[in-house]
Amino acid sequence: MMKRLTDMYASLGLDEKLLALGKEIETVLKDRFDAIDQIAEYNQMKVLSAMQKNRVAEAHFSGSTGYGYNDLGRETLEQIYADVFHAEAALVRPQITCGTHALHVALSANLRPGDELLSPVGRPYDTLEEVIGIRPSKGSLKEYGVSYAQADLKEDGSFDFDAIGRAINSRTKMATIQRSKGYATRPTLSVASIGELIAFLKSKKTDIICMVDNCYGEFTEPVEPTDVGADLCVGSLIKNPGGGLAPCGGYLVGKEEYVEQAAFRLSAPGLGKEVGASLGLSQTLYQGFFLAPTVTAGAVKGAIFAAALYERLGFPTFPTCKTARHDIIQAVDLGSKEALKAFCLGIQAAAPVDSFVTPEPWAMPGYDCDVIMAAGAFVQGSSIELSADGPLKPPYTVFFQGGLTWYHAKFGILSSAQKLLEANLIAL
Ligand SMILES: *Cc1c(COP(=O)(O)O)cnc(C)c1O
């Protein structure tokens, strides 16, 4: 006799009332989820068309070793990325270790001593501070004589065009535009608004190279920043575009000239894209990219579901469940250390890997307080997989993201609330 789904959830430890609340919320969100499915369907066809156009065949999966000369699988995958992003060229490599590395390659390759980098959207992602030299670091752009200017967003999260105009000068060579809010409290930028910003920057200075930090944003919309004038788009393969399968890697996509500069920087001047063994990873990168539109859609649904559930439970959320989505990150102010720990315990308990461990806060380097993290992932640090983290300081905000399937994201969120319920931190 087959177990009923509700009994299965009960045996996984979910309270009946919580399950009923989850079901109710899912019903309310039906139209939004339909819209997300439509974006996924569109993006799926975009990826499929690019794969067919480039005549992907089994031979592309065989991979290379050593120098990696003439690696047809690697070259074809790069052409597929370029086609999906409607761009001239791409660099998609397992040798790019993470998103920060990809961004560093893009910046350091295209800037020269005496140039200035501008962030027109305020302070960049934490790890970029050392890349740029906002916080001193060995080998930062600053050490190489590249200066940095910043125009903050206005109070309401909109662009401060006056300040941006004032910041542009004869040395301004490149602009770095972060699409996702990351772990900051500002709105994530839509692709359309990035387009407006790029048009403004180019109207002030035609040859400014506009680079978008696309981390967490890929496939959340039917268009990408390269569709609205970005010269370069950069991201990590253990986030959205790896589809949960890529075991490592990063990508850059955009104008041929800027991608080539990056290839020369990643390997060596003169070698560029010609080298870089794919080590048998190509098949996984192809397959992950093929799955990425639906995996991303599941993660976006999870983020909205989390917002809706926690709003119902009385917690402030950012963004709210009504907000249009352009990335996969959800923040919830949990208000106490106990609630933050319980939330993370629930996410961990819902994982397919390491579900039996208890996340403990620790003094992570680079933070001014203890941080707690929950992740039971197939790929270490993968944040397209269900994961949560937060600094142990008021307002005890948890940042939640990922879920390789919508069903897993949903279960993880319900499991987090279950732990709050068990600790008497919420009532139903
Ligand atoms: C994750 C992320 C990065 C850096 O990526 P890592 O892979 O962690 O190095 C940069 N920018 C944004 C907006 C991100 O979300």
Short mmCIF file of C-alpha atoms and ligand atoms in Angstrom, two decimals:
data_model
loop_
_atom_site.label_atom_id
_atom_site.label_comp_id
_atom_site.label_asym_id
_atom_site.label_seq_id
_atom_site.Cartn_x
_atom_site.Cartn_y
_atom_site.Cartn_z
CA MET A 1 0.00 0.00 0.00
CA MET A 2 1.45 3.38 -1.06
CA LYS A 3 1.95 5.93 1.68
CA ARG A 4 -0.03 9.14 1.29
CA LEU A 5 2.06 12.29 0.75
CA THR A 6 0.82 13.83 4.01
CA ASP A 7 1.92 10.70 5.88
CA MET A 8 5.29 10.90 4.19
CA TYR A 9 5.68 14.51 5.33
CA ALA A 10 4.57 13.45 8.83
CA SER A 11 7.20 10.72 8.91
CA LEU A 12 9.76 13.36 7.86
CA GLY A 13 8.72 15.28 10.95
CA LEU A 14 6.41 18.02 9.63
CA ASP A 15 3.52 19.21 11.78
CA GLU A 16 0.07 18.76 10.23
CA LYS A 17 -0.97 22.38 10.77
CA LEU A 18 2.26 23.67 9.26
CA LEU A 19 1.73 21.47 6.24
CA ALA A 20 -1.81 22.84 5.85
CA LEU A 21 -0.47 26.40 6.04
CA GLY A 22 2.11 25.55 3.40
CA LYS A 23 -0.57 24.18 1.13
CA GLU A 24 -2.70 27.28 1.57
CA ILE A 25 0.23 29.54 0.71
CA GLU A 26 1.04 27.47 -2.35
CA THR A 27 -2.51 28.00 -3.58
CA VAL A 28 -2.22 31.76 -3.12
CA LEU A 29 1.05 31.79 -5.08
CA LYS A 30 -0.29 29.81 -8.04
CA ASP A 31 -0.31 32.69 -10.54
CA ARG A 32 3.20 33.77 -9.61
CA PHE A 33 4.46 30.23 -9.98
CA ASP A 34 2.80 29.98 -13.40
CA ALA A 35 4.69 33.11 -14.49
CA ILE A 36 7.97 31.60 -13.25
CA ASP A 37 7.25 28.41 -15.20
CA GLN A 38 6.76 30.48 -18.33
CA ILE A 39 10.17 32.10 -17.90
CA ALA A 40 11.71 28.66 -17.37
CA GLU A 41 10.02 27.32 -20.49
CA TYR A 42 11.32 30.24 -22.55
CA ASN A 43 14.85 29.86 -21.20
CA GLN A 44 14.75 26.11 -21.73
CA MET A 45 14.03 26.67 -25.41
CA LYS A 46 16.80 29.27 -25.57
CA VAL A 47 19.36 26.78 -24.25
CA LEU A 48 18.03 23.91 -26.36
CA SER A 49 18.15 26.02 -29.54
CA ALA A 50 21.75 27.00 -28.85
CA MET A 51 22.72 23.37 -28.31
CA GLN A 52 21.03 22.28 -31.53
CA LYS A 53 22.44 25.16 -33.53
CA ASN A 54 25.93 24.23 -32.39
CA ARG A 55 25.30 20.57 -33.26
CA VAL A 56 26.21 19.18 -29.86
CA ALA A 57 27.29 15.55 -30.20
CA GLU A 58 28.65 12.85 -27.94
CA ALA A 59 32.16 13.63 -29.18
CA HIS A 60 31.98 16.96 -27.33
CA PHE A 61 31.93 15.15 -24.00
CA SER A 62 35.24 13.32 -24.31
CA GLY A 63 37.39 16.08 -22.84
CA SER A 64 41.08 16.82 -22.90
CA THR A 65 44.15 16.70 -20.67
CA GLY A 66 47.46 18.53 -20.52
CA TYR A 67 47.43 21.79 -22.49
CA GLY A 68 43.92 21.10 -23.72
CA TYR A 69 44.61 22.19 -27.31
CA ASN A 70 41.75 21.72 -29.80
CA ASP A 71 39.18 20.83 -27.17
CA LEU A 72 36.07 20.88 -29.32
CA GLY A 73 33.75 20.24 -26.37
CA ARG A 74 35.10 23.25 -24.49
CA GLU A 75 34.95 25.52 -27.56
CA THR A 76 31.42 24.48 -28.44
CA LEU A 77 30.16 24.99 -24.88
CA GLU A 78 31.61 28.51 -24.98
CA GLN A 79 29.78 29.17 -28.24
CA ILE A 80 26.54 27.92 -26.65
CA TYR A 81 26.96 30.31 -23.71
CA ALA A 82 27.66 33.12 -26.17
CA ASP A 83 24.51 32.27 -28.16
CA VAL A 84 22.25 32.03 -25.09
CA PHE A 85 23.51 35.43 -23.92
CA HIS A 86 23.33 36.86 -27.47
CA ALA A 87 26.97 37.81 -27.13
CA GLU A 88 30.07 37.54 -29.31
CA ALA A 89 32.19 35.26 -27.15
CA ALA A 90 32.44 33.40 -23.87
CA LEU A 91 34.98 31.88 -21.55
CA VAL A 92 33.52 28.96 -19.57
CA ARG A 93 36.15 27.13 -17.60
CA PRO A 94 36.60 24.78 -14.65
CA GLN A 95 39.91 26.63 -14.09
CA ILE A 96 37.90 29.64 -12.93
CA THR A 97 37.56 28.68 -9.27
CA CYS A 98 34.55 30.76 -8.22
CA GLY A 99 32.54 33.90 -8.93
CA THR A 100 35.09 36.17 -7.28
CA HIS A 101 37.84 34.69 -9.46
CA ALA A 102 35.76 35.22 -12.62
CA LEU A 103 35.13 38.85 -11.63
CA HIS A 104 38.79 39.38 -10.80
CA VAL A 105 39.82 37.99 -14.17
CA ALA A 106 37.33 40.24 -15.98
CA LEU A 107 38.44 43.37 -14.11
CA SER A 108 42.19 42.85 -13.96
CA ALA A 109 42.27 41.81 -17.64
CA ASN A 110 40.51 44.88 -18.93
CA LEU A 111 41.96 47.58 -16.68
CA ARG A 112 45.44 49.07 -16.93
CA PRO A 113 47.49 51.22 -14.54
CA GLY A 114 46.00 54.72 -14.42
CA ASP A 115 42.48 53.54 -15.24
CA GLU A 116 39.55 53.95 -12.89
CA LEU A 117 36.81 51.46 -12.08
CA LEU A 118 33.37 52.80 -11.20
CA SER A 119 30.63 51.10 -9.23
CA PRO A 120 27.45 53.08 -9.97
CA VAL A 121 25.37 50.82 -7.69
CA GLY A 122 27.08 51.33 -4.34
CA ARG A 123 29.34 49.03 -2.41
CA PRO A 124 30.15 45.81 -4.27
CA TYR A 125 29.92 42.24 -2.97
CA ASP A 126 32.12 41.60 0.04
CA THR A 127 34.83 39.56 -1.67
CA LEU A 128 35.29 42.22 -4.35
CA GLU A 129 36.48 44.71 -1.75
CA GLU A 130 39.86 42.99 -1.63
CA VAL A 131 39.93 42.47 -5.40
CA ILE A 132 39.46 46.20 -5.91
CA GLY A 133 41.51 47.26 -2.91
CA ILE A 134 38.71 48.95 -0.96
CA ARG A 135 40.10 46.75 1.80
CA PRO A 136 43.87 46.45 1.34
CA SER A 137 45.02 43.13 -0.12
CA LYS A 138 48.02 41.69 -1.89
CA GLY A 139 47.62 41.98 -5.65
CA SER A 140 44.52 44.18 -5.55
CA LEU A 141 43.69 46.44 -8.49
CA LYS A 142 44.74 49.34 -6.29
CA GLU A 143 48.26 47.89 -5.93
CA TYR A 144 48.47 47.87 -9.74
CA GLY A 145 47.53 51.54 -9.95
CA VAL A 146 43.86 51.15 -10.79
CA SER A 147 41.71 53.55 -8.80
CA TYR A 148 38.11 53.09 -7.73
CA ALA A 149 35.09 55.37 -7.56
CA GLN A 150 31.63 54.65 -6.26
CA ALA A 151 28.22 56.24 -6.59
CA ASP A 152 25.76 54.98 -4.00
CA LEU A 153 22.17 54.15 -4.77
CA LYS A 154 19.59 56.60 -3.46
CA GLU A 155 17.67 55.91 -0.28
CA ASP A 156 14.85 54.24 -2.26
CA GLY A 157 17.28 51.98 -4.12
CA SER A 158 17.16 53.92 -7.40
CA PHE A 159 20.21 55.11 -9.35
CA ASP A 160 21.70 58.45 -8.37
CA PHE A 161 22.30 59.68 -11.92
CA ASP A 162 23.74 63.02 -10.72
CA ALA A 163 26.32 61.30 -8.55
CA ILE A 164 27.13 58.80 -11.30
CA GLY A 165 27.60 61.64 -13.80
CA ARG A 166 29.92 63.44 -11.39
CA ALA A 167 31.96 60.27 -10.76
CA ILE A 168 32.73 59.69 -14.45
CA ASN A 169 36.03 61.25 -15.54
CA SER A 170 38.72 60.86 -18.20
CA ARG A 171 40.18 57.82 -16.40
CA THR A 172 36.89 55.94 -16.02
CA LYS A 173 37.49 52.81 -18.09
CA MET A 174 35.06 50.29 -16.72
CA ALA A 175 31.87 50.09 -14.66
CA THR A 176 31.00 47.15 -12.43
CA ILE A 177 27.27 46.64 -12.01
CA GLN A 178 26.11 44.07 -9.49
CA ARG A 179 22.73 42.64 -10.50
CA SER A 180 21.86 40.76 -7.30
CA LYS A 181 21.72 42.50 -3.96
CA GLY A 182 23.83 39.62 -2.64
CA TYR A 183 23.81 39.95 1.12
CA ALA A 184 23.13 43.67 1.18
CA THR A 185 19.78 45.31 1.81
CA ARG A 186 19.04 47.02 -1.46
CA PRO A 187 16.77 45.92 -4.27
CA THR A 188 18.12 43.49 -6.83
CA LEU A 189 18.32 45.16 -10.24
CA SER A 190 16.04 44.04 -13.04
CA VAL A 191 17.63 43.52 -16.44
CA ALA A 192 15.56 46.44 -17.75
CA SER A 193 16.93 48.80 -15.09
CA ILE A 194 20.48 47.61 -15.82
CA GLY A 195 19.78 48.54 -19.44
CA GLU A 196 18.78 52.06 -18.40
CA LEU A 197 21.92 52.42 -16.31
CA ILE A 198 24.17 51.22 -19.14
CA ALA A 199 22.49 53.61 -21.60
CA PHE A 200 23.17 56.47 -19.17
CA LEU A 201 26.81 55.46 -18.63
CA LYS A 202 27.41 55.21 -22.39
CA SER A 203 25.72 58.56 -22.98
CA LYS A 204 28.29 60.12 -20.65
CA LYS A 205 31.22 58.19 -22.06
CA THR A 206 30.78 56.03 -25.13
CA ASP A 207 33.71 53.67 -24.58
CA ILE A 208 33.11 52.79 -20.94
CA ILE A 209 33.19 48.98 -20.55
CA CYS A 210 30.04 47.92 -18.72
CA MET A 211 30.51 44.69 -16.79
CA VAL A 212 27.65 43.04 -14.92
CA ASP A 213 28.23 40.78 -11.93
CA ASN A 214 25.50 38.34 -12.93
CA CYS A 215 25.85 36.01 -9.90
CA TYR A 216 22.47 34.59 -8.78
CA GLY A 217 20.65 36.37 -11.62
CA GLU A 218 20.97 33.96 -14.56
CA PHE A 219 17.69 32.62 -15.96
CA THR A 220 15.48 34.48 -13.47
CA GLU A 221 14.26 36.56 -16.43
CA PRO A 222 13.83 35.79 -20.13
CA VAL A 223 16.62 38.26 -20.92
CA GLU A 224 20.16 38.70 -19.61
CA PRO A 225 22.20 41.91 -19.18
CA THR A 226 24.01 41.27 -22.48
CA ASP A 227 20.60 41.76 -24.16
CA VAL A 228 20.49 45.35 -22.88
CA GLY A 229 23.99 46.54 -23.67
CA ALA A 230 26.31 44.91 -21.11
CA ASP A 231 29.78 44.43 -22.59
CA LEU A 232 30.59 41.61 -20.19
CA CYS A 233 28.52 39.36 -17.94
CA VAL A 234 30.27 37.32 -15.27
CA GLY A 235 29.21 34.55 -12.90
CA SER A 236 29.83 31.30 -11.07
CA LEU A 237 28.98 27.78 -12.22
CA ILE A 238 28.11 26.63 -8.71
CA LYS A 239 25.24 29.07 -8.78
CA ASN A 240 22.41 29.22 -11.37
CA PRO A 241 24.08 28.39 -14.73
CA GLY A 242 25.74 25.20 -13.47
CA GLY A 243 22.28 23.77 -12.86
CA GLY A 244 23.52 22.11 -9.68
CA LEU A 245 25.64 19.68 -11.66
CA ALA A 246 28.77 21.72 -12.39
CA PRO A 247 31.32 20.72 -9.72
CA CYS A 248 33.25 24.00 -10.11
CA GLY A 249 33.92 26.78 -12.61
CA GLY A 250 33.02 30.25 -13.72
CA TYR A 251 32.07 32.07 -16.90
CA LEU A 252 32.49 35.38 -18.70
CA VAL A 253 30.43 36.26 -21.74
CA GLY A 254 30.34 39.39 -23.87
CA LYS A 255 32.32 41.32 -26.47
CA GLU A 256 35.05 39.31 -28.18
CA GLU A 257 37.73 41.85 -27.30
CA TYR A 258 37.02 41.86 -23.56
CA VAL A 259 36.61 38.10 -23.36
CA GLU A 260 39.93 37.66 -25.15
CA GLN A 261 41.65 39.99 -22.71
CA ALA A 262 40.23 37.84 -19.92
CA ALA A 263 41.46 34.62 -21.56
CA PHE A 264 44.97 36.08 -21.82
CA ARG A 265 44.81 36.97 -18.15
CA LEU A 266 43.38 33.62 -17.04
CA SER A 267 46.06 31.56 -18.81
CA ALA A 268 48.88 33.70 -20.22
CA PRO A 269 49.44 36.42 -22.81
CA GLY A 270 49.68 34.67 -26.17
CA LEU A 271 47.97 31.49 -24.97
CA GLY A 272 44.49 32.75 -24.15
CA LYS A 273 41.53 30.50 -24.95
CA GLU A 274 43.65 27.92 -26.76
CA VAL A 275 44.69 26.17 -23.55
CA GLY A 276 42.84 24.78 -20.55
CA ALA A 277 42.07 21.06 -20.32
CA SER A 278 38.43 20.24 -19.67
CA LEU A 279 39.42 17.10 -17.74
CA GLY A 280 36.28 15.20 -18.58
CA LEU A 281 33.99 17.82 -17.01
CA SER A 282 32.40 19.03 -20.24
CA GLN A 283 29.45 16.65 -20.22
CA THR A 284 28.50 17.82 -16.72
CA LEU A 285 28.80 21.49 -17.69
CA TYR A 286 26.61 20.95 -20.76
CA GLN A 287 24.02 19.00 -18.79
CA GLY A 288 24.01 21.48 -15.91
CA PHE A 289 23.48 24.39 -18.30
CA PHE A 290 20.65 22.44 -19.94
CA LEU A 291 18.95 21.97 -16.54
CA ALA A 292 19.73 25.48 -15.26
CA PRO A 293 16.47 27.18 -16.39
CA THR A 294 14.26 24.75 -14.43
CA VAL A 295 16.61 24.50 -11.46
CA THR A 296 16.66 28.30 -11.22
CA ALA A 297 12.86 28.41 -11.46
CA GLY A 298 12.59 26.01 -8.51
CA ALA A 299 14.92 28.20 -6.46
CA VAL A 300 12.92 31.35 -7.32
CA LYS A 301 9.70 29.62 -6.26
CA GLY A 302 11.38 28.58 -3.03
CA ALA A 303 12.43 32.18 -2.31
CA ILE A 304 8.88 33.47 -2.84
CA PHE A 305 7.36 30.64 -0.82
CA ALA A 306 9.77 31.36 2.05
CA ALA A 307 8.82 35.05 1.98
CA ALA A 308 5.10 34.23 1.97
CA LEU A 309 5.35 31.68 4.80
CA TYR A 310 7.51 33.82 7.06
CA GLU A 311 5.38 36.90 6.44
CA ARG A 312 2.40 34.87 7.56
CA LEU A 313 4.34 33.87 10.67
CA GLY A 314 4.95 37.55 11.41
CA PHE A 315 8.57 38.08 10.34
CA PRO A 316 9.86 40.94 8.17
CA THR A 317 11.11 39.65 4.83
CA PHE A 318 13.30 41.15 2.15
CA PRO A 319 12.15 41.20 -0.56
CA THR A 320 8.49 40.60 0.26
CA CYS A 321 6.52 37.79 -1.36
CA LYS A 322 4.85 40.35 -3.64
CA THR A 323 8.09 41.77 -5.08
CA ALA A 324 9.16 40.93 -8.64
CA ARG A 325 12.20 38.64 -8.58
CA HIS A 326 15.51 39.08 -10.38
CA ASP A 327 17.64 36.72 -8.27
CA ILE A 328 17.22 33.71 -5.97
CA ILE A 329 18.14 35.17 -2.56
CA GLN A 330 15.59 35.60 0.22
CA ALA A 331 16.27 37.37 3.51
CA VAL A 332 14.14 36.99 6.65
CA ASP A 333 14.68 38.97 9.85
CA LEU A 334 14.26 36.31 12.51
CA GLY A 335 14.73 38.64 15.45
CA SER A 336 16.63 36.33 17.79
CA LYS A 337 19.68 34.12 17.96
CA GLU A 338 17.48 31.15 18.86
CA ALA A 339 15.26 31.62 15.82
CA LEU A 340 18.26 31.97 13.48
CA LYS A 341 19.77 28.76 14.83
CA ALA A 342 16.46 26.92 14.59
CA PHE A 343 15.95 28.07 10.99
CA CYS A 344 19.40 26.82 9.97
CA LEU A 345 18.87 23.55 11.83
CA GLY A 346 15.70 23.00 9.81
CA ILE A 347 17.42 23.69 6.48
CA GLN A 348 20.23 21.31 7.42
CA ALA A 349 17.78 18.62 8.51
CA ALA A 350 16.07 18.84 5.12
CA ALA A 351 19.28 18.21 3.13
CA PRO A 352 20.01 15.10 1.08
CA VAL A 353 23.61 15.17 2.37
CA ASP A 354 24.69 15.68 6.01
CA SER A 355 21.09 15.95 7.20
CA PHE A 356 22.12 14.53 10.58
CA VAL A 357 24.54 17.30 11.57
CA THR A 358 23.77 20.40 13.64
CA PRO A 359 25.08 23.69 12.25
CA GLU A 360 27.00 25.70 14.85
CA PRO A 361 27.94 29.40 14.70
CA TRP A 362 31.64 30.07 14.19
CA ALA A 363 34.02 33.00 13.80
CA MET A 364 34.35 33.03 10.03
CA PRO A 365 37.29 35.07 8.69
CA GLY A 366 36.25 38.47 7.39
CA TYR A 367 33.19 38.84 9.65
CA ASP A 368 32.90 40.95 12.79
CA CYS A 369 30.66 38.41 14.56
CA ASP A 370 29.91 34.68 14.54
CA VAL A 371 28.18 33.30 11.46
CA ILE A 372 25.94 30.25 11.16
CA MET A 373 25.61 28.30 7.93
CA ALA A 374 23.42 25.42 6.87
CA ALA A 375 24.11 23.40 3.75
CA GLY A 376 23.96 19.76 2.91
CA ALA A 377 25.09 19.95 -0.67
CA PHE A 378 26.42 17.59 -3.32
CA VAL A 379 28.90 20.30 -4.35
CA GLN A 380 30.83 22.08 -1.60
CA GLY A 381 29.62 25.65 -1.14
CA SER A 382 27.10 25.37 -3.95
CA SER A 383 24.48 28.02 -3.38
CA ILE A 384 22.09 26.87 -6.10
CA GLU A 385 21.55 24.00 -3.66
CA LEU A 386 19.38 24.57 -0.61
CA SER A 387 21.39 26.64 1.84
CA ALA A 388 21.05 29.33 4.49
CA ASP A 389 23.38 31.53 6.46
CA GLY A 390 23.33 34.52 8.70
CA PRO A 391 25.49 36.63 11.01
CA LEU A 392 24.67 36.31 14.73
CA LYS A 393 23.79 39.92 15.32
CA PRO A 394 20.52 41.89 15.33
CA PRO A 395 18.17 41.74 13.48
CA TYR A 396 19.33 38.13 13.09
CA THR A 397 18.73 38.03 9.38
CA VAL A 398 18.91 34.71 7.61
CA PHE A 399 19.81 34.62 3.92
CA PHE A 400 18.22 31.68 2.22
CA GLN A 401 18.75 30.45 -1.33
CA GLY A 402 18.63 27.55 -3.71
CA GLY A 403 17.03 24.16 -3.94
CA LEU A 404 17.74 21.86 -6.86
CA THR A 405 14.03 21.16 -7.17
CA TRP A 406 11.02 23.18 -6.08
CA TYR A 407 9.82 20.26 -3.95
CA HIS A 408 13.06 20.20 -2.04
CA ALA A 409 13.07 23.97 -1.56
CA LYS A 410 9.50 23.78 -0.24
CA PHE A 411 10.33 20.96 2.14
CA GLY A 412 13.42 22.82 3.39
CA ILE A 413 11.42 25.94 4.18
CA LEU A 414 8.69 23.99 5.95
CA SER A 415 11.38 22.12 7.86
CA SER A 416 12.93 25.43 8.98
CA ALA A 417 9.54 26.57 10.32
CA GLN A 418 9.09 23.16 11.97
CA LYS A 419 12.23 23.76 14.03
CA LEU A 420 10.96 27.19 15.07
CA LEU A 421 7.69 25.56 16.09
CA GLU A 422 9.46 22.88 18.12
CA ALA A 423 11.48 25.57 19.92
CA ASN A 424 8.25 27.45 20.76
CA LEU A 425 9.43 30.44 18.74
CA ILE A 426 6.27 30.51 16.61
CA ALA A 427 2.68 29.40 17.18
CA LEU A 428 0.25 28.09 14.59
C1 LIG B 1 28.38 34.77 -4.94
C2 LIG B 1 28.62 36.12 -5.45
C3 LIG B 1 29.89 36.57 -5.80
C4 LIG B 1 31.14 35.78 -5.56
O1 LIG B 1 31.05 34.47 -5.84
P1 LIG B 1 31.94 33.35 -5.12
O2 LIG B 1 31.68 32.20 -6.00
O3 LIG B 1 31.41 33.16 -3.74
O4 LIG B 1 33.34 33.79 -5.14
C5 LIG B 1 30.01 37.83 -6.33
N1 LIG B 1 28.95 38.63 -6.48
C6 LIG B 1 27.70 38.25 -6.14
C7 LIG B 1 26.55 39.19 -6.32
C8 LIG B 1 27.50 36.98 -5.62
O5 LIG B 1 26.27 36.60 -5.30
#
